[in-house]
Amino acid sequence: MPSFDRILVVHNGALGDFIQVWPSLLALSRFWAPTPIFWAGRPAYQHWAEKLMPQASAEDQAAVRTLYSATQWPDQLQNTLVVWFGLLHIPVSCVHPQLWPITGLSENDLTPPRQRYAQALEQRGIPQAQDWQSVWCSQPPSPCPQTDRRVLIAPGAGNDRKCWPLPRFMAVARWLARNGKKPVFLLGPAELERGVDVQNFELTAPSHLSELQQHLAHAELVLSNDAGPMHLAAAWQTPTLSIFGPSSARQWAPPETVTIASARPCRPCTRDGRIACSDLSCLYDIPVSRVVNRLKTMLTPSL
């Protein structure tokens, strides 16, 4: 393995994918110690990346951005290894031995991205971090006032084709309220932009990701679609029930997450995260009663 002056790590994807990348960040930080290693990815994720590596300098971040269109390796990155994580491909024009493109999806199988990232590093001689979750949970977030032990309902997703109908989420919320629970709807920027209306139910719309983490880490249970909150809640070992439509729970659901999906033979209809199907019968197939019955088993004996 060659030596480098420093390592820059990049990931600019969605929240759920970042959570799947994090075990590989831990593996990299251990393997390359004491070589300086820095986070040069999406600034919003620095909150979690800083547990393992400080933020890259403005100069190094600017040099990384030049890779989008560079045809030659930038002088600023001489003797620097850039490890770039992405789902399908790395949006970089330059091909260079000091650039490691690490991808999480394949069009040929349903291997979870977390495993594919780890396997790609293993092929380069970097062992997996099997204890990643205990390291992740070693510094729990502060409790979130007024939301501890509540049932959080996250009805959105970055792609609305992964969303179970909102009226059904509200029907579940009414059932929870009748049974002594306190349902709280968790809305993200996409839901606010779409004007999602949860009527008279309590809602919270975290203004930053660390606040979102506080809510999810201290909830009694999280009900969600296949989306970022599912991954973040599972990372904190919060009981999570997630509803899957076009995508595969085998591929995307964290191991600890309980999932519900239609038995339609046409699903899953995507292996690479891109959803072209306009017929969302696989989501409409799932009745409220099925979700409620699963929640009964997860909330017992409190119900």
Short mmCIF file of N, CA, C and O in Angstrom, two decimals, residues 151-271:
data_model
loop_
_atom_site.label_atom_id
_atom_site.label_comp_id
_atom_site.label_asym_id
_atom_site.label_seq_id
_atom_site.Cartn_x
_atom_site.Cartn_y
_atom_site.Cartn_z
N VAL A 151 -44.05 8.26 19.62
CA VAL A 151 -44.01 7.52 18.37
C VAL A 151 -43.91 8.54 17.23
O VAL A 151 -44.83 9.34 17.01
N LEU A 152 -42.79 8.53 16.55
CA LEU A 152 -42.58 9.46 15.45
C LEU A 152 -43.04 8.85 14.14
O LEU A 152 -42.73 7.68 13.85
N ILE A 153 -43.76 9.62 13.36
CA ILE A 153 -44.25 9.18 12.05
C ILE A 153 -43.60 10.06 11.00
O ILE A 153 -43.82 11.28 10.95
N ALA A 154 -42.77 9.45 10.16
CA ALA A 154 -42.07 10.17 9.09
C ALA A 154 -42.71 9.78 7.76
O ALA A 154 -42.37 8.75 7.18
N PRO A 155 -43.67 10.57 7.25
CA PRO A 155 -44.45 10.16 6.08
C PRO A 155 -43.82 10.48 4.73
O PRO A 155 -44.42 10.21 3.70
N GLY A 156 -42.63 11.08 4.75
CA GLY A 156 -42.05 11.53 3.49
C GLY A 156 -40.87 10.70 3.04
O GLY A 156 -40.48 9.72 3.65
N ALA A 157 -40.31 11.14 1.92
CA ALA A 157 -39.09 10.56 1.35
C ALA A 157 -38.62 11.52 0.28
O ALA A 157 -39.40 12.34 -0.23
N GLY A 158 -37.33 11.44 -0.05
CA GLY A 158 -36.82 12.30 -1.11
C GLY A 158 -37.54 12.08 -2.43
O GLY A 158 -37.73 13.00 -3.21
N ASN A 159 -37.95 10.84 -2.68
CA ASN A 159 -38.71 10.48 -3.88
C ASN A 159 -40.13 10.14 -3.44
O ASN A 159 -40.34 9.18 -2.70
N ASP A 160 -41.11 10.92 -3.87
CA ASP A 160 -42.48 10.68 -3.41
C ASP A 160 -43.07 9.37 -3.91
O ASP A 160 -44.14 8.94 -3.46
N ARG A 161 -42.38 8.69 -4.84
CA ARG A 161 -42.85 7.37 -5.29
C ARG A 161 -42.54 6.28 -4.28
O ARG A 161 -42.87 5.12 -4.50
N LYS A 162 -41.88 6.65 -3.19
CA LYS A 162 -41.63 5.68 -2.12
C LYS A 162 -42.55 5.93 -0.92
O LYS A 162 -42.35 5.31 0.14
N CYS A 163 -43.55 6.81 -1.08
CA CYS A 163 -44.36 7.23 0.06
C CYS A 163 -45.71 6.50 0.12
O CYS A 163 -46.51 6.55 -0.83
N TRP A 164 -45.95 5.84 1.23
CA TRP A 164 -47.27 5.30 1.55
C TRP A 164 -48.24 6.47 1.66
O TRP A 164 -47.85 7.57 2.10
N PRO A 165 -49.52 6.32 1.27
CA PRO A 165 -50.44 7.47 1.28
C PRO A 165 -50.54 8.14 2.65
O PRO A 165 -50.70 7.47 3.68
N LEU A 166 -50.48 9.45 2.65
CA LEU A 166 -50.53 10.22 3.89
C LEU A 166 -51.80 9.94 4.70
O LEU A 166 -51.72 9.82 5.94
N PRO A 167 -53.01 9.83 4.10
CA PRO A 167 -54.19 9.55 4.91
C PRO A 167 -54.07 8.25 5.71
O PRO A 167 -54.66 8.13 6.79
N ARG A 168 -53.29 7.29 5.20
CA ARG A 168 -53.13 6.05 5.94
C ARG A 168 -52.19 6.24 7.14
O ARG A 168 -52.41 5.65 8.20
N PHE A 169 -51.18 7.06 6.97
CA PHE A 169 -50.35 7.40 8.12
C PHE A 169 -51.19 8.08 9.20
O PHE A 169 -51.03 7.81 10.40
N MET A 170 -52.09 8.95 8.77
CA MET A 170 -52.92 9.65 9.76
C MET A 170 -53.90 8.69 10.42
O MET A 170 -54.21 8.83 11.61
N ALA A 171 -54.38 7.70 9.69
CA ALA A 171 -55.25 6.69 10.30
C ALA A 171 -54.49 5.91 11.37
O ALA A 171 -55.03 5.59 12.44
N VAL A 172 -53.23 5.59 11.10
CA VAL A 172 -52.41 4.93 12.10
C VAL A 172 -52.20 5.84 13.30
O VAL A 172 -52.26 5.39 14.45
N ALA A 173 -51.99 7.13 13.04
CA ALA A 173 -51.80 8.07 14.14
C ALA A 173 -53.05 8.14 15.03
O ALA A 173 -52.94 8.22 16.26
N ARG A 174 -54.23 8.09 14.42
CA ARG A 174 -55.46 8.10 15.22
C ARG A 174 -55.55 6.85 16.09
O ARG A 174 -55.96 6.91 17.26
N TRP A 175 -55.14 5.70 15.52
CA TRP A 175 -55.15 4.46 16.31
C TRP A 175 -54.18 4.57 17.48
O TRP A 175 -54.49 4.16 18.61
N LEU A 176 -53.00 5.12 17.24
CA LEU A 176 -52.02 5.29 18.32
C LEU A 176 -52.58 6.18 19.42
O LEU A 176 -52.45 5.88 20.61
N ALA A 177 -53.20 7.28 19.02
CA ALA A 177 -53.76 8.21 20.02
C ALA A 177 -54.86 7.55 20.84
O ALA A 177 -54.95 7.76 22.06
N ARG A 178 -55.71 6.75 20.19
CA ARG A 178 -56.78 6.06 20.92
C ARG A 178 -56.23 5.06 21.93
O ARG A 178 -56.89 4.72 22.92
N ASN A 179 -55.01 4.61 21.69
CA ASN A 179 -54.41 3.61 22.57
C ASN A 179 -53.35 4.20 23.51
O ASN A 179 -52.46 3.50 23.97
N GLY A 180 -53.47 5.48 23.76
CA GLY A 180 -52.64 6.10 24.78
C GLY A 180 -51.26 6.52 24.35
O GLY A 180 -50.45 6.93 25.19
N LYS A 181 -50.97 6.47 23.06
CA LYS A 181 -49.67 6.91 22.57
C LYS A 181 -49.74 8.36 22.09
O LYS A 181 -50.82 8.91 21.89
N LYS A 182 -48.58 8.95 21.92
CA LYS A 182 -48.50 10.34 21.47
C LYS A 182 -47.83 10.36 20.11
O LYS A 182 -46.61 10.46 19.99
N PRO A 183 -48.60 10.25 19.02
CA PRO A 183 -47.98 10.29 17.69
C PRO A 183 -47.53 11.71 17.34
O PRO A 183 -48.24 12.69 17.60
N VAL A 184 -46.36 11.81 16.79
CA VAL A 184 -45.81 13.09 16.35
C VAL A 184 -45.32 12.92 14.92
O VAL A 184 -44.50 12.04 14.64
N PHE A 185 -45.81 13.75 14.00
CA PHE A 185 -45.37 13.68 12.62
C PHE A 185 -44.04 14.43 12.46
O PHE A 185 -43.87 15.53 12.97
N LEU A 186 -43.14 13.79 11.76
CA LEU A 186 -41.81 14.33 11.52
C LEU A 186 -41.72 14.73 10.05
O LEU A 186 -41.77 13.87 9.16
N LEU A 187 -41.64 16.03 9.80
CA LEU A 187 -41.63 16.52 8.42
C LEU A 187 -40.26 17.11 8.08
O LEU A 187 -39.67 17.84 8.87
N GLY A 188 -39.79 16.76 6.90
CA GLY A 188 -38.53 17.30 6.41
C GLY A 188 -38.75 18.38 5.38
O GLY A 188 -39.90 18.74 5.06
N PRO A 189 -37.68 18.93 4.82
CA PRO A 189 -37.80 20.00 3.82
C PRO A 189 -38.67 19.62 2.63
O PRO A 189 -39.44 20.44 2.13
N ALA A 190 -38.56 18.36 2.17
CA ALA A 190 -39.36 17.94 1.00
C ALA A 190 -40.84 17.98 1.31
O ALA A 190 -41.65 18.42 0.48
N GLU A 191 -41.22 17.56 2.53
CA GLU A 191 -42.64 17.55 2.90
C GLU A 191 -43.15 18.98 3.08
O GLU A 191 -44.28 19.30 2.68
N LEU A 192 -42.33 19.83 3.67
CA LEU A 192 -42.74 21.23 3.84
C LEU A 192 -42.91 21.90 2.49
O LEU A 192 -43.86 22.68 2.28
N GLU A 193 -42.01 21.60 1.55
CA GLU A 193 -42.11 22.18 0.22
C GLU A 193 -43.36 21.70 -0.51
O GLU A 193 -43.98 22.45 -1.27
N ARG A 194 -43.74 20.44 -0.28
CA ARG A 194 -44.94 19.89 -0.92
C ARG A 194 -46.22 20.33 -0.21
O ARG A 194 -47.32 20.02 -0.67
N GLY A 195 -46.10 21.01 0.91
CA GLY A 195 -47.28 21.46 1.64
C GLY A 195 -48.02 20.35 2.33
O GLY A 195 -49.26 20.38 2.42
N VAL A 196 -47.29 19.35 2.83
CA VAL A 196 -47.93 18.23 3.53
C VAL A 196 -48.68 18.75 4.75
O VAL A 196 -48.14 19.49 5.57
N ASP A 197 -49.95 18.36 4.85
CA ASP A 197 -50.83 18.82 5.94
C ASP A 197 -51.22 17.62 6.80
O ASP A 197 -51.91 16.71 6.33
N VAL A 198 -50.80 17.63 8.07
CA VAL A 198 -51.13 16.53 8.97
C VAL A 198 -52.30 16.91 9.88
O VAL A 198 -52.50 16.30 10.94
N GLN A 199 -53.04 17.92 9.47
CA GLN A 199 -54.26 18.35 10.17
C GLN A 199 -53.95 18.73 11.61
O GLN A 199 -53.07 19.55 11.85
N ASN A 200 -54.64 18.13 12.57
CA ASN A 200 -54.49 18.57 13.96
C ASN A 200 -53.44 17.79 14.73
O ASN A 200 -53.30 17.99 15.95
N PHE A 201 -52.71 16.92 14.06
CA PHE A 201 -51.70 16.15 14.78
C PHE A 201 -50.47 17.02 15.09
O PHE A 201 -50.13 17.94 14.34
N GLU A 202 -49.83 16.70 16.19
CA GLU A 202 -48.59 17.39 16.54
C GLU A 202 -47.54 17.06 15.49
O GLU A 202 -47.47 15.93 14.99
N LEU A 203 -46.74 18.06 15.13
CA LEU A 203 -45.68 17.83 14.16
C LEU A 203 -44.41 18.53 14.61
O LEU A 203 -44.44 19.46 15.40
N THR A 204 -43.31 18.06 14.09
CA THR A 204 -42.03 18.71 14.28
C THR A 204 -41.30 18.73 12.95
O THR A 204 -41.41 17.80 12.16
N ALA A 205 -40.61 19.83 12.69
CA ALA A 205 -39.86 19.99 11.45
C ALA A 205 -38.45 20.45 11.81
O ALA A 205 -38.18 21.64 11.89
N PRO A 206 -37.54 19.51 12.10
CA PRO A 206 -36.19 19.88 12.54
C PRO A 206 -35.51 20.81 11.54
O PRO A 206 -35.59 20.61 10.33
N SER A 207 -34.84 21.80 12.08
CA SER A 207 -34.17 22.79 11.22
C SER A 207 -32.78 22.35 10.81
O SER A 207 -32.18 22.95 9.91
N HIS A 208 -32.23 21.33 11.45
CA HIS A 208 -30.92 20.82 11.07
C HIS A 208 -30.84 19.34 11.44
O HIS A 208 -31.66 18.82 12.21
N LEU A 209 -29.84 18.67 10.90
CA LEU A 209 -29.76 17.22 11.04
C LEU A 209 -29.48 16.77 12.47
O LEU A 209 -29.93 15.70 12.88
N SER A 210 -28.76 17.57 13.24
CA SER A 210 -28.52 17.18 14.62
C SER A 210 -29.81 17.19 15.43
O SER A 210 -30.01 16.37 16.33
N GLU A 211 -30.72 18.11 15.10
CA GLU A 211 -32.03 18.12 15.77
C GLU A 211 -32.86 16.92 15.34
O GLU A 211 -33.55 16.30 16.16
N LEU A 212 -32.81 16.58 14.06
CA LEU A 212 -33.49 15.38 13.58
C LEU A 212 -33.00 14.16 14.35
O LEU A 212 -33.78 13.30 14.78
N GLN A 213 -31.69 14.08 14.54
CA GLN A 213 -31.10 12.96 15.26
C GLN A 213 -31.63 12.88 16.69
O GLN A 213 -31.92 11.79 17.20
N GLN A 214 -31.76 14.01 17.35
CA GLN A 214 -32.27 14.02 18.72
C GLN A 214 -33.66 13.40 18.78
O GLN A 214 -33.96 12.58 19.66
N HIS A 215 -34.51 13.79 17.86
CA HIS A 215 -35.87 13.24 17.84
C HIS A 215 -35.86 11.73 17.63
O HIS A 215 -36.54 10.98 18.35
N LEU A 216 -35.09 11.28 16.66
CA LEU A 216 -35.11 9.87 16.29
C LEU A 216 -34.44 8.99 17.35
O LEU A 216 -34.89 7.88 17.62
N ALA A 217 -33.37 9.48 17.94
CA ALA A 217 -32.62 8.66 18.89
C ALA A 217 -33.39 8.42 20.18
O ALA A 217 -33.15 7.42 20.86
N HIS A 218 -34.32 9.31 20.52
CA HIS A 218 -35.03 9.20 21.79
C HIS A 218 -36.50 8.84 21.65
O HIS A 218 -37.25 8.89 22.62
N ALA A 219 -36.91 8.46 20.45
CA ALA A 219 -38.31 8.06 20.25
C ALA A 219 -38.54 6.65 20.78
O ALA A 219 -37.62 5.83 20.90
N GLU A 220 -39.79 6.36 21.11
CA GLU A 220 -40.14 4.99 21.48
C GLU A 220 -40.13 4.09 20.26
O GLU A 220 -39.71 2.93 20.31
N LEU A 221 -40.60 4.65 19.14
CA LEU A 221 -40.67 3.90 17.89
C LEU A 221 -40.78 4.90 16.75
O LEU A 221 -41.31 6.00 16.92
N VAL A 222 -40.27 4.50 15.58
CA VAL A 222 -40.36 5.32 14.38
C VAL A 222 -41.09 4.54 13.30
O VAL A 222 -40.76 3.38 13.03
N LEU A 223 -42.10 5.17 12.70
CA LEU A 223 -42.81 4.62 11.55
C LEU A 223 -42.45 5.47 10.34
O LEU A 223 -42.62 6.70 10.38
N SER A 224 -41.96 4.84 9.27
CA SER A 224 -41.44 5.62 8.15
C SER A 224 -41.64 4.90 6.83
O SER A 224 -42.02 3.73 6.79
N ASN A 225 -41.34 5.63 5.78
CA ASN A 225 -41.13 5.02 4.46
C ASN A 225 -39.65 4.62 4.36
O ASN A 225 -38.88 4.76 5.31
N ASP A 226 -39.28 4.13 3.20
CA ASP A 226 -37.87 3.85 2.89
C ASP A 226 -37.19 5.19 2.64
O ASP A 226 -37.21 5.71 1.53
N ALA A 227 -36.60 5.76 3.68
CA ALA A 227 -36.04 7.11 3.57
C ALA A 227 -34.99 7.33 4.65
O ALA A 227 -34.77 6.47 5.52
N GLY A 228 -34.37 8.50 4.63
CA GLY A 228 -33.29 8.83 5.55
C GLY A 228 -33.61 8.62 7.02
O GLY A 228 -32.78 8.07 7.76
N PRO A 229 -34.78 9.06 7.52
CA PRO A 229 -35.09 8.84 8.94
C PRO A 229 -35.03 7.38 9.35
O PRO A 229 -34.66 7.07 10.49
N MET A 230 -35.39 6.46 8.45
CA MET A 230 -35.29 5.03 8.76
C MET A 230 -33.85 4.66 9.10
O MET A 230 -33.57 3.99 10.10
N HIS A 231 -32.90 5.11 8.27
CA HIS A 231 -31.50 4.76 8.48
C HIS A 231 -30.94 5.40 9.75
O HIS A 231 -30.20 4.76 10.50
N LEU A 232 -31.30 6.65 9.99
CA LEU A 232 -30.78 7.34 11.15
C LEU A 232 -31.35 6.77 12.44
O LEU A 232 -30.63 6.59 13.43
N ALA A 233 -32.64 6.45 12.45
CA ALA A 233 -33.25 5.84 13.63
C ALA A 233 -32.62 4.48 13.91
O ALA A 233 -32.30 4.16 15.07
N ALA A 234 -32.41 3.68 12.87
CA ALA A 234 -31.82 2.36 13.07
C ALA A 234 -30.39 2.45 13.57
O ALA A 234 -29.94 1.61 14.37
N ALA A 235 -29.65 3.47 13.12
CA ALA A 235 -28.27 3.64 13.60
C ALA A 235 -28.24 3.84 15.11
O ALA A 235 -27.29 3.40 15.79
N TRP A 236 -29.28 4.47 15.66
CA TRP A 236 -29.37 4.68 17.10
C TRP A 236 -30.15 3.56 17.79
O TRP A 236 -30.48 3.66 18.96
N GLN A 237 -30.44 2.50 17.04
CA GLN A 237 -31.11 1.31 17.58
C GLN A 237 -32.51 1.63 18.13
O GLN A 237 -33.00 0.98 19.04
N THR A 238 -33.14 2.63 17.54
CA THR A 238 -34.53 2.94 17.85
C THR A 238 -35.43 1.97 17.08
O THR A 238 -35.25 1.82 15.87
N PRO A 239 -36.38 1.30 17.73
CA PRO A 239 -37.27 0.40 16.99
C PRO A 239 -37.94 1.13 15.83
O PRO A 239 -38.50 2.23 16.02
N THR A 240 -37.87 0.54 14.65
CA THR A 240 -38.34 1.21 13.44
C THR A 240 -39.15 0.25 12.59
O THR A 240 -38.74 -0.89 12.35
N LEU A 241 -40.31 0.73 12.14
CA LEU A 241 -41.15 0.00 11.19
C LEU A 241 -41.19 0.81 9.90
O LEU A 241 -41.62 1.97 9.92
N SER A 242 -40.76 0.22 8.80
CA SER A 242 -40.68 0.95 7.54
C SER A 242 -41.50 0.26 6.45
O SER A 242 -41.51 -0.97 6.36
N ILE A 243 -42.14 1.08 5.65
CA ILE A 243 -43.01 0.59 4.57
C ILE A 243 -42.27 0.72 3.24
O ILE A 243 -41.80 1.82 2.89
N PHE A 244 -42.19 -0.39 2.52
CA PHE A 244 -41.45 -0.41 1.26
C PHE A 244 -42.41 -0.60 0.09
O PHE A 244 -43.33 -1.41 0.16
N GLY A 245 -42.13 0.15 -0.98
CA GLY A 245 -42.90 0.03 -2.21
C GLY A 245 -42.04 -0.52 -3.33
O GLY A 245 -41.74 -1.70 -3.38
N PRO A 246 -41.59 0.34 -4.27
CA PRO A 246 -40.83 -0.14 -5.43
C PRO A 246 -39.45 -0.69 -5.09
O PRO A 246 -38.91 -1.51 -5.83
N SER A 247 -38.85 -0.23 -4.00
CA SER A 247 -37.49 -0.64 -3.66
C SER A 247 -37.49 -1.90 -2.79
O SER A 247 -38.52 -2.31 -2.26
N SER A 248 -36.32 -2.48 -2.62
CA SER A 248 -36.18 -3.75 -1.92
C SER A 248 -35.74 -3.53 -0.47
O SER A 248 -34.72 -2.88 -0.22
N ALA A 249 -36.50 -4.11 0.46
CA ALA A 249 -36.09 -4.04 1.87
C ALA A 249 -34.79 -4.81 2.07
O ALA A 249 -33.95 -4.42 2.89
N ARG A 250 -34.61 -5.89 1.34
CA ARG A 250 -33.36 -6.65 1.45
C ARG A 250 -32.15 -5.78 1.12
O ARG A 250 -31.10 -5.89 1.74
N GLN A 251 -32.33 -4.88 0.16
CA GLN A 251 -31.22 -4.04 -0.28
C GLN A 251 -31.06 -2.80 0.60
O GLN A 251 -29.93 -2.38 0.89
N TRP A 252 -32.18 -2.21 1.05
CA TRP A 252 -32.11 -0.89 1.66
C TRP A 252 -32.39 -0.86 3.16
O TRP A 252 -31.95 0.06 3.84
N ALA A 253 -33.12 -1.81 3.69
CA ALA A 253 -33.47 -1.73 5.10
C ALA A 253 -32.29 -2.10 5.99
O ALA A 253 -31.62 -3.10 5.74
N PRO A 254 -32.02 -1.32 7.04
CA PRO A 254 -31.02 -1.74 8.02
C PRO A 254 -31.43 -3.07 8.64
O PRO A 254 -32.63 -3.39 8.72
N PRO A 255 -30.48 -3.89 9.05
CA PRO A 255 -30.80 -5.23 9.55
C PRO A 255 -31.80 -5.24 10.70
O PRO A 255 -32.60 -6.17 10.84
N GLU A 256 -31.79 -4.21 11.55
CA GLU A 256 -32.65 -4.19 12.73
C GLU A 256 -34.05 -3.69 12.43
O GLU A 256 -34.94 -3.77 13.29
N THR A 257 -34.28 -3.17 11.26
CA THR A 257 -35.55 -2.53 10.93
C THR A 257 -36.61 -3.57 10.53
O THR A 257 -36.35 -4.47 9.73
N VAL A 258 -37.81 -3.42 11.10
CA VAL A 258 -38.95 -4.25 10.71
C VAL A 258 -39.57 -3.62 9.46
O VAL A 258 -39.76 -2.39 9.41
N THR A 259 -39.89 -4.42 8.47
CA THR A 259 -40.39 -3.88 7.21
C THR A 259 -41.71 -4.52 6.82
O THR A 259 -42.03 -5.64 7.20
N ILE A 260 -42.47 -3.76 6.03
CA ILE A 260 -43.72 -4.23 5.44
C ILE A 260 -43.67 -3.91 3.95
O ILE A 260 -43.30 -2.79 3.57
N ALA A 261 -44.06 -4.88 3.13
CA ALA A 261 -44.06 -4.65 1.69
C ALA A 261 -45.15 -5.49 1.04
O ALA A 261 -45.62 -6.49 1.60
N SER A 262 -45.56 -5.08 -0.14
CA SER A 262 -46.53 -5.82 -0.92
C SER A 262 -45.89 -7.11 -1.46
O SER A 262 -44.68 -7.18 -1.67
N ALA A 263 -46.73 -8.11 -1.70
CA ALA A 263 -46.26 -9.37 -2.27
C ALA A 263 -46.34 -9.38 -3.79
O ALA A 263 -46.15 -10.43 -4.42
N ARG A 264 -46.61 -8.25 -4.40
CA ARG A 264 -46.72 -8.20 -5.87
C ARG A 264 -45.44 -8.72 -6.53
O ARG A 264 -44.33 -8.31 -6.15
N PRO A 265 -45.57 -9.58 -7.54
CA PRO A 265 -44.37 -10.17 -8.17
C PRO A 265 -43.54 -9.15 -8.94
O PRO A 265 -42.37 -9.43 -9.25
N CYS A 266 -44.11 -7.99 -9.25
CA CYS A 266 -43.37 -6.99 -10.02
C CYS A 266 -42.38 -6.20 -9.17
O CYS A 266 -41.56 -5.44 -9.71
N ARG A 267 -42.47 -6.33 -7.86
CA ARG A 267 -41.56 -5.59 -7.00
C ARG A 267 -40.51 -6.53 -6.39
O ARG A 267 -40.78 -7.72 -6.23
N PRO A 268 -39.33 -5.99 -6.13
CA PRO A 268 -38.92 -4.61 -6.36
C PRO A 268 -38.64 -4.37 -7.84
O PRO A 268 -38.17 -5.27 -8.54
N CYS A 269 -38.92 -3.17 -8.28
CA CYS A 269 -38.74 -2.85 -9.70
C CYS A 269 -37.52 -1.94 -9.92
O CYS A 269 -37.37 -1.37 -10.99
N THR A 270 -36.68 -1.82 -8.91
CA THR A 270 -35.45 -1.04 -9.07
C THR A 270 -34.34 -1.69 -8.27
O THR A 270 -34.55 -2.19 -7.17
N ARG A 271 -33.16 -1.69 -8.87
CA ARG A 271 -31.95 -2.15 -8.17
C ARG A 271 -30.98 -1.00 -7.95
O ARG A 271 -30.07 -1.10 -7.13
#
